[in-house]
PDB file of C-alpha atoms in Angstrom:
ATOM      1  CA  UNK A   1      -4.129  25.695  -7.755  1.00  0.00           C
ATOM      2  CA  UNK A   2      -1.250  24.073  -9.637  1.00  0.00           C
ATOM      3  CA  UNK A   3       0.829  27.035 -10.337  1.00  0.00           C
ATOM      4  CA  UNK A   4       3.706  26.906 -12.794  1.00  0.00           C
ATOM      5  CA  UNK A   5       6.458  29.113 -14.194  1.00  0.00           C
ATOM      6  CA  UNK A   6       6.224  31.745 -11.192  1.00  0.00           C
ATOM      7  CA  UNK A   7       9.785  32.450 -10.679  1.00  0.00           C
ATOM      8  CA  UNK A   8      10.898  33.480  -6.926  1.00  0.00           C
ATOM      9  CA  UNK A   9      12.949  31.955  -4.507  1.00  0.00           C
ATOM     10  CA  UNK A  10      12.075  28.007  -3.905  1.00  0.00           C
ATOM     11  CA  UNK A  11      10.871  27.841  -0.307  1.00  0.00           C
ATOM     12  CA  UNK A  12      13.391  24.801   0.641  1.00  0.00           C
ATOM     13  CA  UNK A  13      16.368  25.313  -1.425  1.00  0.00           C
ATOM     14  CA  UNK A  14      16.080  29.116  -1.476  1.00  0.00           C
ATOM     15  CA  UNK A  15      17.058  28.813  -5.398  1.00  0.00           C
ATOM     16  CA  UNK A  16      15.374  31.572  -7.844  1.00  0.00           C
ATOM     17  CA  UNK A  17      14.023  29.334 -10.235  1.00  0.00           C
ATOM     18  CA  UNK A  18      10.680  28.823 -11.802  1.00  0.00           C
ATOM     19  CA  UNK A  19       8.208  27.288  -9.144  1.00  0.00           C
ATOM     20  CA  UNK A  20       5.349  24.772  -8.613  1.00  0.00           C
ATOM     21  CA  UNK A  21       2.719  24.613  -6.320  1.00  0.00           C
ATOM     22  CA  UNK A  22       3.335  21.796  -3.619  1.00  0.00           C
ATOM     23  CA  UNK A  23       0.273  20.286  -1.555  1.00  0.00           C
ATOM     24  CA  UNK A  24       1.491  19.696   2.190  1.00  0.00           C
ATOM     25  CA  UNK A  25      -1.314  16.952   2.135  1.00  0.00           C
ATOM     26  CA  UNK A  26      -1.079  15.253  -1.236  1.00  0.00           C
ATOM     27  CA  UNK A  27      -4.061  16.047  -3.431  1.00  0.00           C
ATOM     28  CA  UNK A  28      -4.795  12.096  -4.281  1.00  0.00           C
ATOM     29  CA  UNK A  29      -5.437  11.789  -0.128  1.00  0.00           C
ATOM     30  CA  UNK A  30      -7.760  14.584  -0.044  1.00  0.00           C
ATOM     31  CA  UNK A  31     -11.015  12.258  -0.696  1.00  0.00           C
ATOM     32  CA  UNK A  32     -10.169   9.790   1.473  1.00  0.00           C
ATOM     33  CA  UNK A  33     -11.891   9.708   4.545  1.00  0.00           C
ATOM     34  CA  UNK A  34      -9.437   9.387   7.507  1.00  0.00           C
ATOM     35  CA  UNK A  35      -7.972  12.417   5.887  1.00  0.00           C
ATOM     36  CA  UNK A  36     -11.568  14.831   5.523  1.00  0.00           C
ATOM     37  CA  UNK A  37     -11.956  13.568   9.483  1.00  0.00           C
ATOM     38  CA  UNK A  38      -8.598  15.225  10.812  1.00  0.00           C
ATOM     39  CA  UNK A  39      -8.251  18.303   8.514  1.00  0.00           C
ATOM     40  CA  UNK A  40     -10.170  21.326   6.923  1.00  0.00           C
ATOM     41  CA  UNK A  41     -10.634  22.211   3.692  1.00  0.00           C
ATOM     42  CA  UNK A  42      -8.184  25.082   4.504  1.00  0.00           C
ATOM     43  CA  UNK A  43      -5.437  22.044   5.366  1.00  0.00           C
ATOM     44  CA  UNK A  44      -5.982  20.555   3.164  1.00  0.00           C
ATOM     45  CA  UNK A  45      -4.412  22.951   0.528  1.00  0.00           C
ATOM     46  CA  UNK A  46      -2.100  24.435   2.449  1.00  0.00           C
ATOM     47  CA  UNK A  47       1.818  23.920   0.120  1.00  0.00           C
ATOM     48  CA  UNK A  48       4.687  25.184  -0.586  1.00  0.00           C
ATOM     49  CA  UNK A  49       6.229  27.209  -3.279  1.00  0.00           C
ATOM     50  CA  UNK A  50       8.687  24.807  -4.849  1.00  0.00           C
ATOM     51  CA  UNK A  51      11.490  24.394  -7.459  1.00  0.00           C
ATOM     52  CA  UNK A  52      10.800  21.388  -9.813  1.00  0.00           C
ATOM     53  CA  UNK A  53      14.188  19.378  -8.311  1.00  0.00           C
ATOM     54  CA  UNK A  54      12.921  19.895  -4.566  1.00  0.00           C
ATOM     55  CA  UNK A  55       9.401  18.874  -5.490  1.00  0.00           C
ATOM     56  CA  UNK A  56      10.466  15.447  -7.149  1.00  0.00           C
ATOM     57  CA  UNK A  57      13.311  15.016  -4.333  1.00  0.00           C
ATOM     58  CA  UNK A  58      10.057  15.108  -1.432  1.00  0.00           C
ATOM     59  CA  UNK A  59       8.112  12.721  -4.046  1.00  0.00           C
ATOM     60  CA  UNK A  60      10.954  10.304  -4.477  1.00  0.00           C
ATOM     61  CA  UNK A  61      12.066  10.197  -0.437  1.00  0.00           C
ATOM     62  CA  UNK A  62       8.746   9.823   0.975  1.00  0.00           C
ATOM     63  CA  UNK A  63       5.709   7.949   0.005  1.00  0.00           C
ATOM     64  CA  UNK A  64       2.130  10.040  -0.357  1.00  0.00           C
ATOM     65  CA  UNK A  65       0.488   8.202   2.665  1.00  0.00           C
ATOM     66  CA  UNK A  66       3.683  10.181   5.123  1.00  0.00           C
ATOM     67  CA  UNK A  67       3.472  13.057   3.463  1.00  0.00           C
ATOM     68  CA  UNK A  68       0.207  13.421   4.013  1.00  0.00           C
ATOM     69  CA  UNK A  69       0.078  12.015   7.552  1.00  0.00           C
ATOM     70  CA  UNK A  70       3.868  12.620   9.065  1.00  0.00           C
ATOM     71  CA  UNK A  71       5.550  14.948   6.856  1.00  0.00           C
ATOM     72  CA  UNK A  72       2.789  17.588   6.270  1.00  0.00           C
ATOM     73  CA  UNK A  73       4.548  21.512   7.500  1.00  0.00           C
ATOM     74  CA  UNK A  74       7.893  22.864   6.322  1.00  0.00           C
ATOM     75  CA  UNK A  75       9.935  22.253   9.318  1.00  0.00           C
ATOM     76  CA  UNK A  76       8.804  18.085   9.070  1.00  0.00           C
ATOM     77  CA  UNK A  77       9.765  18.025   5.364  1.00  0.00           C
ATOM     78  CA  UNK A  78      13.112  19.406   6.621  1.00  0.00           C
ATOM     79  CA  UNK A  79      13.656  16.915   9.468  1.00  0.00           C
ATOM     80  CA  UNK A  80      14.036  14.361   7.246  1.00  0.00           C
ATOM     81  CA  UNK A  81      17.677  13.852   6.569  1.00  0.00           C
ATOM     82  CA  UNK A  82      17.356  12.772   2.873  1.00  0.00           C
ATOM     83  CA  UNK A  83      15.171  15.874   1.906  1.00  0.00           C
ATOM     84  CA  UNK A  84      17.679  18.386   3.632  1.00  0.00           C
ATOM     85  CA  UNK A  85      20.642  16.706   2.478  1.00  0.00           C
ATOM     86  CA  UNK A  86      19.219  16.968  -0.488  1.00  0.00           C
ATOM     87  CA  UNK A  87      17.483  20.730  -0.306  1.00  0.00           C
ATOM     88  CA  UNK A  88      21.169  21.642   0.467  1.00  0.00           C
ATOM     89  CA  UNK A  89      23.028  19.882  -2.082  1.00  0.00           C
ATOM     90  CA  UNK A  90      20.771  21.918  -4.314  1.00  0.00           C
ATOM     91  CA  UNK A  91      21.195  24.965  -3.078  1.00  0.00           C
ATOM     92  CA  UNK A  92      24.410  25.277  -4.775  1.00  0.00           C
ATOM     93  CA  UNK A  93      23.355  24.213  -8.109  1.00  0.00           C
ATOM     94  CA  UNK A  94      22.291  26.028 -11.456  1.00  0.00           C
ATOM     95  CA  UNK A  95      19.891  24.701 -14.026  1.00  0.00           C
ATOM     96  CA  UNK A  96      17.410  21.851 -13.650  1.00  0.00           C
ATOM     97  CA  UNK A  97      18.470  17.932 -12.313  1.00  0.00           C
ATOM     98  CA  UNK A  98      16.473  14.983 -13.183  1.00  0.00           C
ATOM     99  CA  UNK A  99      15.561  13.510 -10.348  1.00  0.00           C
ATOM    100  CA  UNK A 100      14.297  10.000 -10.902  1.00  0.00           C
ATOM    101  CA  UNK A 101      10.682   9.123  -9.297  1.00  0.00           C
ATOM    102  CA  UNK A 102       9.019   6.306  -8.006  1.00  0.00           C
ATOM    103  CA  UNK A 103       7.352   4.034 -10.454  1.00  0.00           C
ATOM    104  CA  UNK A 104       3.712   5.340  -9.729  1.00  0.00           C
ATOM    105  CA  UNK A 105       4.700   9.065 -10.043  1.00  0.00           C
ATOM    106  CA  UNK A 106       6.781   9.112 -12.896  1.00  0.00           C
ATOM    107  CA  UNK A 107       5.243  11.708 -15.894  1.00  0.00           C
ATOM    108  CA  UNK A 108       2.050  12.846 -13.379  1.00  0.00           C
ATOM    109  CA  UNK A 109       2.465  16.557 -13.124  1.00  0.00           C
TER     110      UNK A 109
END
């Protein structure tokens, strides 16, 4: 479910740029068990269409464990100041910005 390269707008930044598929609940929670108690397989993989810079910016602001817990709809992602700051930084930019990850995430895509 990891799609790549589908270009449309990105669903935080509004950019039309090549997208990837982002898991509201991150896929390395999905197996653990508080997480298959409070959500359905269906929850489990709901995501967002995202462009690669507001994908690492989410990844970089906010550990897994929130994401998955705190930070798991659209509107949540967007209450956090850093990510909309961010998303609308963005916004206004062409072409792709490396965006630098924490240690654990770095090259896992």
């Amino acid at each position: 479910m990891d799609t790549m390269g589908t270009t449309t707008a990105c669903e935080l930044c509004d950019r039309e740029v090549a997208l990837t598929f982002h898991h509201l609940i991150p896929r390395t929670l999905h197996s653990k068990k508080w997480f298959k108690k409070n959500f359905s397989h269906e929850e489990l993989n709901l995501g967002l269409m995202l462009c690669r810079d507001c994908h690492d910016a989410i990844h970089r602001f906010i550990p897994e464990k929130d994401l998955g817990k705190t930070y798991n709809t659209k509107e949540k992602l967007l209450a956090v100041p850093k990510v909309s700051d961010f998303c609308k930084w963005i916004s206004t930019r062409g072409g792709r910005h490396k965006t630098d990850l924490p240690k654990g995430r770095r090259g896992r895509r």
